[in-house]
Coordinates of C-alpha atoms in Angstrom, one line a residue:
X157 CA 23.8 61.1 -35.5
X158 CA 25.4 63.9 -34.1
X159 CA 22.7 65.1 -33.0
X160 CA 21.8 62.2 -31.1
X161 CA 24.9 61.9 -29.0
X162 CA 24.9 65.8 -28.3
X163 CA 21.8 65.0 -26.3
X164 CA 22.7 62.1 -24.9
X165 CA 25.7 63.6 -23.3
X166 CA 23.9 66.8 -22.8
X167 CA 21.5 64.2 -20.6
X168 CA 24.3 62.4 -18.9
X169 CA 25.6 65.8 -17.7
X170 CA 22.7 66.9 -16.6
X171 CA 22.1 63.9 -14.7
X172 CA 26.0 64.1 -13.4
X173 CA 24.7 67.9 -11.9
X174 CA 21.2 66.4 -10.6
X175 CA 22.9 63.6 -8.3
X176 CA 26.1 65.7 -7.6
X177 CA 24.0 68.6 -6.4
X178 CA 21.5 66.4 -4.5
X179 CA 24.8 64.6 -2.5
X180 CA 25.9 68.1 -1.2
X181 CA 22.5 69.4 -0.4
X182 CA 21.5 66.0 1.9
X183 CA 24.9 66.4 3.4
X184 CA 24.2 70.4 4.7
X185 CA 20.8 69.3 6.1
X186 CA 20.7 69.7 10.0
X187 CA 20.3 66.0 11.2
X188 CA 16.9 65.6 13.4
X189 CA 17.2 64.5 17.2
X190 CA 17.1 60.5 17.7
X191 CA 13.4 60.2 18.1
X192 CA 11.1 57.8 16.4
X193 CA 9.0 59.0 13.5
X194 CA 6.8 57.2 11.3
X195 CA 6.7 57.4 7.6
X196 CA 7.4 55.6 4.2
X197 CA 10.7 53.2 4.1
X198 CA 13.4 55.4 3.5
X199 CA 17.1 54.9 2.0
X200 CA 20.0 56.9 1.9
X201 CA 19.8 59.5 -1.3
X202 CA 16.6 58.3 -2.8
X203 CA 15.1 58.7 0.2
X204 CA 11.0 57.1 -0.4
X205 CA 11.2 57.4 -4.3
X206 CA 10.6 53.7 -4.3
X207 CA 7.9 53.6 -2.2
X208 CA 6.8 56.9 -3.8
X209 CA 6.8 55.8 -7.3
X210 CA 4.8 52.6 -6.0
X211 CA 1.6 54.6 -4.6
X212 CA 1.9 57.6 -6.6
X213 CA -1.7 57.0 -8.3
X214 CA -3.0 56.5 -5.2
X215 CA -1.1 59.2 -2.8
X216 CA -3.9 60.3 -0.7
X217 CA -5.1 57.0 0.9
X218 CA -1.5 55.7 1.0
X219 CA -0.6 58.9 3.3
X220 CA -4.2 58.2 5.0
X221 CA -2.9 55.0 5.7
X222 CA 0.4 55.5 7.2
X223 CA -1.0 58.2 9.4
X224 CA -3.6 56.1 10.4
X225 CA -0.8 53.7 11.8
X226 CA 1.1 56.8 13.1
X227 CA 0.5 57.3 17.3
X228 CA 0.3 60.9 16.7
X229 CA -1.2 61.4 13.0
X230 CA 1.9 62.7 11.8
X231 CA 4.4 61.5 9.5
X232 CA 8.1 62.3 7.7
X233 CA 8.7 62.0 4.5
X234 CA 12.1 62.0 2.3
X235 CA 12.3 62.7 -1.3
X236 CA 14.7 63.0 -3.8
X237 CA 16.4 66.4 -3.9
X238 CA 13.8 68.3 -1.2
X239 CA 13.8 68.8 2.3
X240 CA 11.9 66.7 4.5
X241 CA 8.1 67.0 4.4
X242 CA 6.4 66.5 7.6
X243 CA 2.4 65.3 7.2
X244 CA 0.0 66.0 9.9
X245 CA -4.0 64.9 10.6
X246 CA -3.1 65.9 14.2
X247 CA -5.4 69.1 15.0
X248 CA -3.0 70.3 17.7
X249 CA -0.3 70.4 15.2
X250 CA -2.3 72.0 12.7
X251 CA -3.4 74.9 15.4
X252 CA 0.3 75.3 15.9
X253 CA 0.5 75.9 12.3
X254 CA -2.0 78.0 11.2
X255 CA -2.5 80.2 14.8
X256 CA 0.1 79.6 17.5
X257 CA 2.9 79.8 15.3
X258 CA 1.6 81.5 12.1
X259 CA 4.8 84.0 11.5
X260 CA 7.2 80.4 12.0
X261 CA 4.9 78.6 9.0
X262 CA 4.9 81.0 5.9
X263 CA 4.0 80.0 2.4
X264 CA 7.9 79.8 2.1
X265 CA 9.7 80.4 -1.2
X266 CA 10.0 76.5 -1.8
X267 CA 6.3 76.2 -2.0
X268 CA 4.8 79.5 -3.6
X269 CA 7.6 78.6 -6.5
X270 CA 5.0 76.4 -7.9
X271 CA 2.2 78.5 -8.1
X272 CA 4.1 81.6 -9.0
X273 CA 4.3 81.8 -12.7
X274 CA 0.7 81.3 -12.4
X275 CA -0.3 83.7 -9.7
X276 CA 2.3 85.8 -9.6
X277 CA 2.3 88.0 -5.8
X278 CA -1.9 86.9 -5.2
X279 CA -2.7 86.7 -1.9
X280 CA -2.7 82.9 -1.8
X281 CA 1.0 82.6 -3.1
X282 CA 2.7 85.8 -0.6
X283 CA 3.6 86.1 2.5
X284 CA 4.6 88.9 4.8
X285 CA 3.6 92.5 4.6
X286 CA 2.5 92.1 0.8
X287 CA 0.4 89.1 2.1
X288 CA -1.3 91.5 4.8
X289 CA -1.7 94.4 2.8
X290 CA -3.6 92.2 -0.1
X291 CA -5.3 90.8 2.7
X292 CA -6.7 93.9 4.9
X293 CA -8.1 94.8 1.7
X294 CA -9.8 91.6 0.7
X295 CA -11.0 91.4 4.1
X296 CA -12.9 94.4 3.5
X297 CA -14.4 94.8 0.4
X298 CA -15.8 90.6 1.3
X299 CA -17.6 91.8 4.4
X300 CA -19.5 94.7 2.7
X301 CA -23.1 94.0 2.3
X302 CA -23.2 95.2 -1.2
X303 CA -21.2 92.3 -2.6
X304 CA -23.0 89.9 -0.8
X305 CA -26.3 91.1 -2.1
X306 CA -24.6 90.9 -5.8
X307 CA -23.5 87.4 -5.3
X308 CA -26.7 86.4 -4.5
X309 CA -28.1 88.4 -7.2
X310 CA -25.9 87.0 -9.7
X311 CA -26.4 83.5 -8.5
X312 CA -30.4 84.5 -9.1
X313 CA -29.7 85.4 -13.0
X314 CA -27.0 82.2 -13.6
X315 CA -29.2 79.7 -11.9
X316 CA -32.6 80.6 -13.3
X317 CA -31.5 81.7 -16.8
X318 CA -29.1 79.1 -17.6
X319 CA -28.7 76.7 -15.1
X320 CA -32.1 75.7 -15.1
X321 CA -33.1 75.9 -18.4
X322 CA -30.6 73.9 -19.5
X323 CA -31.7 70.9 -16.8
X324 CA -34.8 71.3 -18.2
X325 CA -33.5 70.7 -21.5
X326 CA -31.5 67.9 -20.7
X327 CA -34.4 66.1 -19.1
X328 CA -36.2 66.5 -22.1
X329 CA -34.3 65.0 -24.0
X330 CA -33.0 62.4 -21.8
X331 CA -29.5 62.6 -22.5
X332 CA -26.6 61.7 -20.1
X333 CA -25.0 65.1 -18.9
X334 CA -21.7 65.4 -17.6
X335 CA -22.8 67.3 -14.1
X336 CA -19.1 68.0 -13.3
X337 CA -18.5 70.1 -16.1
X338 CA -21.5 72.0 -16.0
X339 CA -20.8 73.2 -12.4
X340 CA -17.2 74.3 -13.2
X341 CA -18.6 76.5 -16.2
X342 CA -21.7 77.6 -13.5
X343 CA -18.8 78.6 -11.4
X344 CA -16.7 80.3 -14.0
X345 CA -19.5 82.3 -14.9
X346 CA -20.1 83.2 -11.8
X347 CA -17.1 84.0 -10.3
X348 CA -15.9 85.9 -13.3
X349 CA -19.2 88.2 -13.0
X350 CA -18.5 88.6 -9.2
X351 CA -15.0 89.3 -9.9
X352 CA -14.0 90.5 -13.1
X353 CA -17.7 92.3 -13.8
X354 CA -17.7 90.0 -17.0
X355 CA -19.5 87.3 -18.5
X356 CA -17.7 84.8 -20.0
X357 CA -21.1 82.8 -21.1
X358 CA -19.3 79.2 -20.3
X359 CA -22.8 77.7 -19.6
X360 CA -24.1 78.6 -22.9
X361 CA -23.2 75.1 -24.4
X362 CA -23.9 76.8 -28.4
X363 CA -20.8 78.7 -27.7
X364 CA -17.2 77.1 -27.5
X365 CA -15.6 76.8 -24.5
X366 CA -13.5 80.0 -23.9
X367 CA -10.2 79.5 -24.2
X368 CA -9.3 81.4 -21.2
X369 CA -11.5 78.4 -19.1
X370 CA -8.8 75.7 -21.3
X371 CA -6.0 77.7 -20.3
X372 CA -6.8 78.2 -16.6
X373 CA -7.1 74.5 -16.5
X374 CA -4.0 73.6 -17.9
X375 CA -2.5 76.1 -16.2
X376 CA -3.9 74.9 -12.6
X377 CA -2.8 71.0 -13.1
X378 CA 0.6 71.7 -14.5
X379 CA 1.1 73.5 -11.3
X380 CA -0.4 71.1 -9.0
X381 CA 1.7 68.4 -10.6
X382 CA 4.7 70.1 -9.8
X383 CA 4.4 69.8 -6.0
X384 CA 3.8 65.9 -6.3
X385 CA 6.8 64.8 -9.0
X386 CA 8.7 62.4 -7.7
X387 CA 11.8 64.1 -9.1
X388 CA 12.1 67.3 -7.2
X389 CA 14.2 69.3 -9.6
X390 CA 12.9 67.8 -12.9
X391 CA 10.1 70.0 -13.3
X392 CA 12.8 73.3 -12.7
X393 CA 15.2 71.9 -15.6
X394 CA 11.7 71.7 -17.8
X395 CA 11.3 75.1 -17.3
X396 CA 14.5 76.3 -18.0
X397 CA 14.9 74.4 -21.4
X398 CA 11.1 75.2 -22.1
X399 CA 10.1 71.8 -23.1
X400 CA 7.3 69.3 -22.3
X401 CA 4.7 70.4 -19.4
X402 CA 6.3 73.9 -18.8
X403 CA 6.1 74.9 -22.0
X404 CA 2.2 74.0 -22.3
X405 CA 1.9 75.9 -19.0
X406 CA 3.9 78.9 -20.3
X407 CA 1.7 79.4 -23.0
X408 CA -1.1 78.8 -20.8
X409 CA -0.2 81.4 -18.1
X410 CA 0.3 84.1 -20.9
X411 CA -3.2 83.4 -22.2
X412 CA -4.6 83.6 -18.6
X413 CA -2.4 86.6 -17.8
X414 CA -3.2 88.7 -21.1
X415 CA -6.8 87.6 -20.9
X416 CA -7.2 89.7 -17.7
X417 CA -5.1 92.3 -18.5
X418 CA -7.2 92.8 -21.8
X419 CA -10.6 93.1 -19.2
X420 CA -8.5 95.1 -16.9
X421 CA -7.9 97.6 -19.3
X422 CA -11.5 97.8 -20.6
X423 CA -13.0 97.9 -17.1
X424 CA -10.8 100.7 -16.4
X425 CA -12.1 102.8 -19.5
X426 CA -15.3 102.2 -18.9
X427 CA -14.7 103.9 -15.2
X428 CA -13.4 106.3 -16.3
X429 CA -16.2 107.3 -19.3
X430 CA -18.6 106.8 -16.3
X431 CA -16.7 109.2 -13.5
X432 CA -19.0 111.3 -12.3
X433 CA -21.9 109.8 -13.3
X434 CA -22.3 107.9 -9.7
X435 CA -22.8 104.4 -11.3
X436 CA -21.9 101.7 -8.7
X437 CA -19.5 99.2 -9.5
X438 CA -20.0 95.9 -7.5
X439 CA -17.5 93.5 -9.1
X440 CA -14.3 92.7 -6.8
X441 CA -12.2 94.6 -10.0
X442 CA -13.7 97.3 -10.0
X443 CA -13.9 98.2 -6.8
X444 CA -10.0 97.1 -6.7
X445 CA -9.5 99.7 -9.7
X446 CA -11.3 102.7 -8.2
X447 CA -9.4 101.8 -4.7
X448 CA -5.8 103.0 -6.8
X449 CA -4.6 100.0 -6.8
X450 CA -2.0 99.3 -9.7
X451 CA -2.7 96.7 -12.2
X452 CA -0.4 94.0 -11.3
X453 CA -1.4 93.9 -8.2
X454 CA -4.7 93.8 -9.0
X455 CA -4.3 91.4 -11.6
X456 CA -2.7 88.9 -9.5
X457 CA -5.6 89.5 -6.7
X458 CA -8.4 88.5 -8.8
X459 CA -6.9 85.6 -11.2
X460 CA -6.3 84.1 -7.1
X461 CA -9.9 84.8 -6.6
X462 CA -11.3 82.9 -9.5
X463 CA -9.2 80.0 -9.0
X464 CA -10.2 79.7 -5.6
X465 CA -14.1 80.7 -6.4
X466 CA -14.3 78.1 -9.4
X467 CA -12.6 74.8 -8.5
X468 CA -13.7 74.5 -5.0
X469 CA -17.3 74.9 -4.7
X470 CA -18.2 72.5 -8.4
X471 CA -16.0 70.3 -6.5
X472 CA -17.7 70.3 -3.3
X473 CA -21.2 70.0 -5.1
X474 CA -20.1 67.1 -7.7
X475 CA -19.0 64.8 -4.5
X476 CA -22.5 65.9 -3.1
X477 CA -24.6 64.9 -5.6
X478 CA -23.4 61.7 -6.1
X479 CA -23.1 60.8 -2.5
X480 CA -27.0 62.0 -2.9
X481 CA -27.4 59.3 -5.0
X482 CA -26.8 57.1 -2.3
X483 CA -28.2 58.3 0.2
X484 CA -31.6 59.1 -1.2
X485 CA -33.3 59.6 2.7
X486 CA -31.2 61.7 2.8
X487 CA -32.0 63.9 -0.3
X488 CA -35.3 63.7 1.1
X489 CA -34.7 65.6 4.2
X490 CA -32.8 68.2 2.0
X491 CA -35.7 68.7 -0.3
X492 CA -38.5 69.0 2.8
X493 CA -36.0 71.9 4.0
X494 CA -36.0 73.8 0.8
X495 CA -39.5 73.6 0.7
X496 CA -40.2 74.2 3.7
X497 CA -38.5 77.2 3.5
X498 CA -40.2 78.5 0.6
X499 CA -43.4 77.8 2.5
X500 CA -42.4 80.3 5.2
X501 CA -41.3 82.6 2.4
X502 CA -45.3 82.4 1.1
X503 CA -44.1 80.2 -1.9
X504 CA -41.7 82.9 -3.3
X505 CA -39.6 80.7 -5.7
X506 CA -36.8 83.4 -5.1
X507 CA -33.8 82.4 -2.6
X508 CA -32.8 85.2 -0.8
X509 CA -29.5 85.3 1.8
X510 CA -32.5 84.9 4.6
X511 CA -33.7 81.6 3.3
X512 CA -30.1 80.3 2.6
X513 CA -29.3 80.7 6.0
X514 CA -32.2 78.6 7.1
X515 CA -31.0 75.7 5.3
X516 CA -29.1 73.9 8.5
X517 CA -29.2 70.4 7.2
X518 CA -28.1 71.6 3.4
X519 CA -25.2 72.9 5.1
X520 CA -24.6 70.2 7.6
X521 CA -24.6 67.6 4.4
X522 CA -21.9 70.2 2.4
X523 CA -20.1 69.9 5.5
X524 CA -20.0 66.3 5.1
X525 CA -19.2 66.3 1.9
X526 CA -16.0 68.2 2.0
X527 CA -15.6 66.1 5.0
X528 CA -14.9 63.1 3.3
X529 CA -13.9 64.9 -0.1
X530 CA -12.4 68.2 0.7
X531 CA -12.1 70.6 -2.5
X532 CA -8.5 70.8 -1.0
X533 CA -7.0 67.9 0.3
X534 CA -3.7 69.0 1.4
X535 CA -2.2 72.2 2.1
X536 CA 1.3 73.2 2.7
X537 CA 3.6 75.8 4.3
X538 CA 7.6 76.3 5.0
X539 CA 9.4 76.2 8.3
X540 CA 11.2 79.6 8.7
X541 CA 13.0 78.0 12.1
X542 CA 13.7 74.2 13.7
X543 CA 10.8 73.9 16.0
X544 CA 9.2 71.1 17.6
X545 CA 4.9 69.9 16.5
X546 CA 3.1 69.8 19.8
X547 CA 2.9 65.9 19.2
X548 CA 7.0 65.7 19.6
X549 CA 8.0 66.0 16.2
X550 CA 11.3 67.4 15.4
X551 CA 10.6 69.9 12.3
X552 CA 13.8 71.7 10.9
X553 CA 14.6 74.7 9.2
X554 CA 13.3 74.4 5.6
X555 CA 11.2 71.3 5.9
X556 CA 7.8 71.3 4.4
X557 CA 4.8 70.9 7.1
X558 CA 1.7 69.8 5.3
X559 CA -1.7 69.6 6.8
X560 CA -3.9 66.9 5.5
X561 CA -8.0 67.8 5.2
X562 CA -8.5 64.8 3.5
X563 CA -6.9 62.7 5.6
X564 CA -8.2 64.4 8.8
X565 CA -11.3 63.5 7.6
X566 CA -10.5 59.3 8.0
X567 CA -9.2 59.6 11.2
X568 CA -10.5 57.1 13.8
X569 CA -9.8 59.3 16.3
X570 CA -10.9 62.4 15.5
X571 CA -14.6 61.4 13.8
X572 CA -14.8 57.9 14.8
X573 CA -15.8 54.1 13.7
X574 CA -18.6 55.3 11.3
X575 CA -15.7 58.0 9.9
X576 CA -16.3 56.5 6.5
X577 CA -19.8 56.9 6.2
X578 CA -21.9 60.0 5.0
X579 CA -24.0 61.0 7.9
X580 CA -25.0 64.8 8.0
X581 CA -26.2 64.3 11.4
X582 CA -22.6 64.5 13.1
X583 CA -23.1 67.7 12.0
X584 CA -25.6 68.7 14.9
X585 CA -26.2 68.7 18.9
X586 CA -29.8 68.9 19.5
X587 CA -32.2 66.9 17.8
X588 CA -29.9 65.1 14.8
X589 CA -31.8 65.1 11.4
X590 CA -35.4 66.3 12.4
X591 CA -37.1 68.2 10.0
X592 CA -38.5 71.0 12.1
X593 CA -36.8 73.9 12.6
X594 CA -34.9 73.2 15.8
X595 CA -31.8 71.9 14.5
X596 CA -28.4 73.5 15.8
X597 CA -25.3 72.8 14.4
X598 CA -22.8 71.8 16.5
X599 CA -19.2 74.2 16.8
X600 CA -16.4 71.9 15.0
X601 CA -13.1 73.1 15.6
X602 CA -11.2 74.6 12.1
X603 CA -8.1 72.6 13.2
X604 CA -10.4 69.5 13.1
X605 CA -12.0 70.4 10.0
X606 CA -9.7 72.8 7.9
X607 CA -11.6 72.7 4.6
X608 CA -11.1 76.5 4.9
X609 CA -7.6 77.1 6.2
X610 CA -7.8 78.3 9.8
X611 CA -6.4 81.4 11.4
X612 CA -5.0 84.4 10.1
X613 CA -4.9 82.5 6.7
X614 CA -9.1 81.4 6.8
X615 CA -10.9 81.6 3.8
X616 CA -12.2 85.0 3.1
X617 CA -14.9 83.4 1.0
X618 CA -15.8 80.9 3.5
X619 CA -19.4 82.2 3.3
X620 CA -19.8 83.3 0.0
X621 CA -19.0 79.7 -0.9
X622 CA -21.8 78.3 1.5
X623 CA -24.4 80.9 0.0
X624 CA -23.3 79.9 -3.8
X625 CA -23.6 76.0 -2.9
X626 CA -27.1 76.3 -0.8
X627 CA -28.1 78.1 -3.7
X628 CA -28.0 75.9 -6.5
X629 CA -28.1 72.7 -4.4
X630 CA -31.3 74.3 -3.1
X631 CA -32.7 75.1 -6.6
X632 CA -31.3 72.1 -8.5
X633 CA -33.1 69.3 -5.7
X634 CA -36.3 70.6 -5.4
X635 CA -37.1 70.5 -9.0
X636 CA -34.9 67.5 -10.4
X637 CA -33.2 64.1 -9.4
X638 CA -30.1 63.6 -10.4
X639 CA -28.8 60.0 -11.2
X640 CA -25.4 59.0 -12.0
X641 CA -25.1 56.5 -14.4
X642 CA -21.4 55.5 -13.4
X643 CA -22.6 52.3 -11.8
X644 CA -22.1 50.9 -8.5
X645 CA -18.0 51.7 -8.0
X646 CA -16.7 55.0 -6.0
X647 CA -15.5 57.6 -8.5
X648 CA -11.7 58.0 -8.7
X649 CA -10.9 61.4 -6.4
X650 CA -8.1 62.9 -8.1
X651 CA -6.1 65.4 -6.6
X652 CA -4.8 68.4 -8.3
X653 CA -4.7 72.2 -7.0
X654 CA -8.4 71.7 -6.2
X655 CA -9.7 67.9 -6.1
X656 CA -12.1 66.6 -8.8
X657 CA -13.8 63.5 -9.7
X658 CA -11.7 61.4 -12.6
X659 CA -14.2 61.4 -15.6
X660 CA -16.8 63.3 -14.6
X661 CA -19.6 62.8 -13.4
X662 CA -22.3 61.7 -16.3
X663 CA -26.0 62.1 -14.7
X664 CA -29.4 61.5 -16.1
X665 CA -31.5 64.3 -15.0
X666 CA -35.6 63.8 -14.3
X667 CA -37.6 66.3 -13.3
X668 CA -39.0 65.7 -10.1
X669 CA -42.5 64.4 -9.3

């Protein structure tokens, strides 16, 4: 009993500070200029938790929604306990983000908070000079030609040794397959190899899942779920009591973060036995390592790089291959590329980065994809000073600016009437959807399409990502069709750090005739 109503009062306290602290802190924001500015109903304190609370399973298409209805694609929000967040699908206002202004729109304290026990100072959670050092030197060891030619080799061993085999297997047998979860352990594999120089053999379905995969999961939603709570503070008093959801991710991050140190520390040795013996190291780590860099750092750098490398592309290729599903002329024209490029290449089965580039309309229907299903759907930075949006609107000192990919990608205005509809042609000027090889994709504007960031802050990995994609696209279509067996309803798009498709996506796989 006593027990009972020491937490109770311990709760009404804490609840006393919560609303006390929220009063003063809405009083001390700078009051925006008299202007009119669209967004959710908003009321004094509470600001749109209502209306919040209401669409909160369905976030994305209620914010697609009210800036549909916005005159300038931008909209304010009001939360509970946070500065204002100010939503954009306006490309202007997104150039003036991520190029114009660039030094005025840092990550911002507020916003790298909830990535930070996770990835500590990586490059995508830093700003400033440790954001441009990490980022000089990532810059340079992605544009080397020896990494690019281990990508693609290491995409050769993981698609023909396991990837295939296993379709193979699972056609066979004609079981369902859940195609989600076997391109998220393709992509861990991968970019562990690439990264970490190690093999974490999550596509070897004998073996249990690793439980460094489980842990960067949990690790990445708990996160992501921090930035959408309704309850701005309740996920910081969770933390500091260690209960609930921040405990779970507490013991996840440790995992993740001793995990790597542990490889760390054996990659290191094993340089060091092999110094002097001129054996080249092309994994991101060791190159990292034999650069000087110290541990932290580095440690920090590459759990960034594998979260990035993993999520995005399986989520990029799941959307595809169900949107494949219906869209089979289109799957067709995909398919008479591939091959057609493997005719040119005298029938050589093997893809190299020459034949990947060939692959216009592959890339023109990935485009597409992340067009209407981008692996990030919103991204977010901090403003350092007030400052007006090219579109007129008043942004103050500390406010959140969020640029909206996935919204972008419904705009009327922006990709037109047919802006719901997969069609790969957009994607081209001359000659839309011809099979020949006279098909030139169009330029589209980052700021119109910012899948990848834009500016100083674009995706490093922007290509590497295409050559992964085109390559198991490639080599999965030309031998198999895939068919979901979810029915006739659109999957559920869920977002979390990286977007994924709620349940999966359970395929039958056939080889193809």
């Amino acid at each position: 009993m006593f027990v009972a109503l020491l937490l109770l009062w311990s709760l009404l306290f804490l609840l006393y500070v919560f609303f006390t602290t929220i009063r003063k802190y809405q009083t001390k924001l700078p009051k925006p200029p008299l202007s009119s500015t669209y967004g959710p109903p908003s009321y004094p304190i509470i600001g749109c938790f209502i209306s919040f609370c209401k669409n909160q399973h369905n976030l994305l298409d209620w914010y697609t929604s009210l800036l549909s209805a916005s005159p300038s694609q931008t909209i304010v929000v009001h939360r509970i306990g946070a500065r204002r967040i100010v939503v954009t699908a306006n490309p202007s206002n997104v150039e003036h983000i991520l190029k114009t202004n660039f030094t005025n729109f840092p990550k911002g304290k507020p916003l790298t908070e909830f990535l930070g026990d996770l990835l500590g100072c990586g490059i995508f959670n830093v700003d400033g000079d440790l954001w441009s050092t990490q980022r000089k030197l990532a810059s340079h060891e992605f544009s080397t030609k020896s990494l690019r030619e281990f990508v693609v080799k290491t995409l050769e061993e993981e698609v023909e040794g396991r990837l295939i085999p296993l379709l193979e297997e699972v056609a066979e047998s004609q079981r369902v397959l859940d195609m989600q979860e076997i391109l998220k352990m393709f992509a861990f594999d991968t970019v562990c190899k690439v990264s970490l120089g190690t093999d974490p053999f999550c596509l070897d379905l004998s073996r249990p899942v690793p439980p460094l995969v489980k842990a960067f999961d949990c690790a990445a939603e708990i996160s992501a779920r921090r930035a959408t709570a309704p309850l701005y503070l309740m996920w910081k008093m969770k933390r500091a009591l260690s209960i609930g959801s921040e405990k779970k991710l507490r013991e996840a991050v440790n995992l993740v973060h001793g995990s790597v140190h542990e490889i760390i520390q054996n990659k290191r040795k094993i340089l060091e036995r092999d110094e002097g013996e001129r054996i080249e190291s092309h994994d991101i780590l060791s190159r990292l390592l034999l650069a000087g860099h110290g541990e932290e750092v580095v440690r920090d750098m590459v759990i960034s790089f594998i979260l990035a490398g993993r999520d995005t592309t399986s989520a990029a290729m799941t959307w595809l291959f169900w949107l494949l599903s219906k869209h089979p002329d289109i799957t067709h024209k995909i398919v008479n590329e591939v091959e057609n490029v493997v005719v040119q290449n005298n029938g050589t089965e093997k893809l190299g980065f020459d034949d990947l580039q060939k692959m216009r309309f592959l890339r023109a229907s990935l485009c597409e994809t992340m067009r209407l299903y981008p692996p990030v759907p919103w991204d977010s930075k901090h403003a350092e000073v007030d400052t007006v949006l090219p579109d007129g609107t008043w942004v103050g000192k500390g406010d959140r600016v969020t640029y909206f990919p996935y919204g972008m990608g419904r705009m009327k205005e922006l990709w037109g009437k047919d802006r719901f509809e997969f069609n790969p042609d957009r994607w081209f000027d001359i000659e839309p959807g011809c099979d020949g090889d006279n098909k030139v994709l169009k330029f589209v504007s980052p700021y119109k399409f910012p899948v990848f960031q834009a500016g100083p802050r674009v995706c490093l990995g922007k290509e590497m990502a295409f050559i992964q994609m085109k390559y198991v696209m490639a080599s999965v279509l030309r031998r198999f069709e895939i068919r979901p067996v979810c029915g006739e309803d659109r999957p559920v798009f869920v977002p979390l750090l990286t977007a994924h498709m709620a349940g999966g996506l359970k395929v039958l796989v056939r080889k193809r005739s």
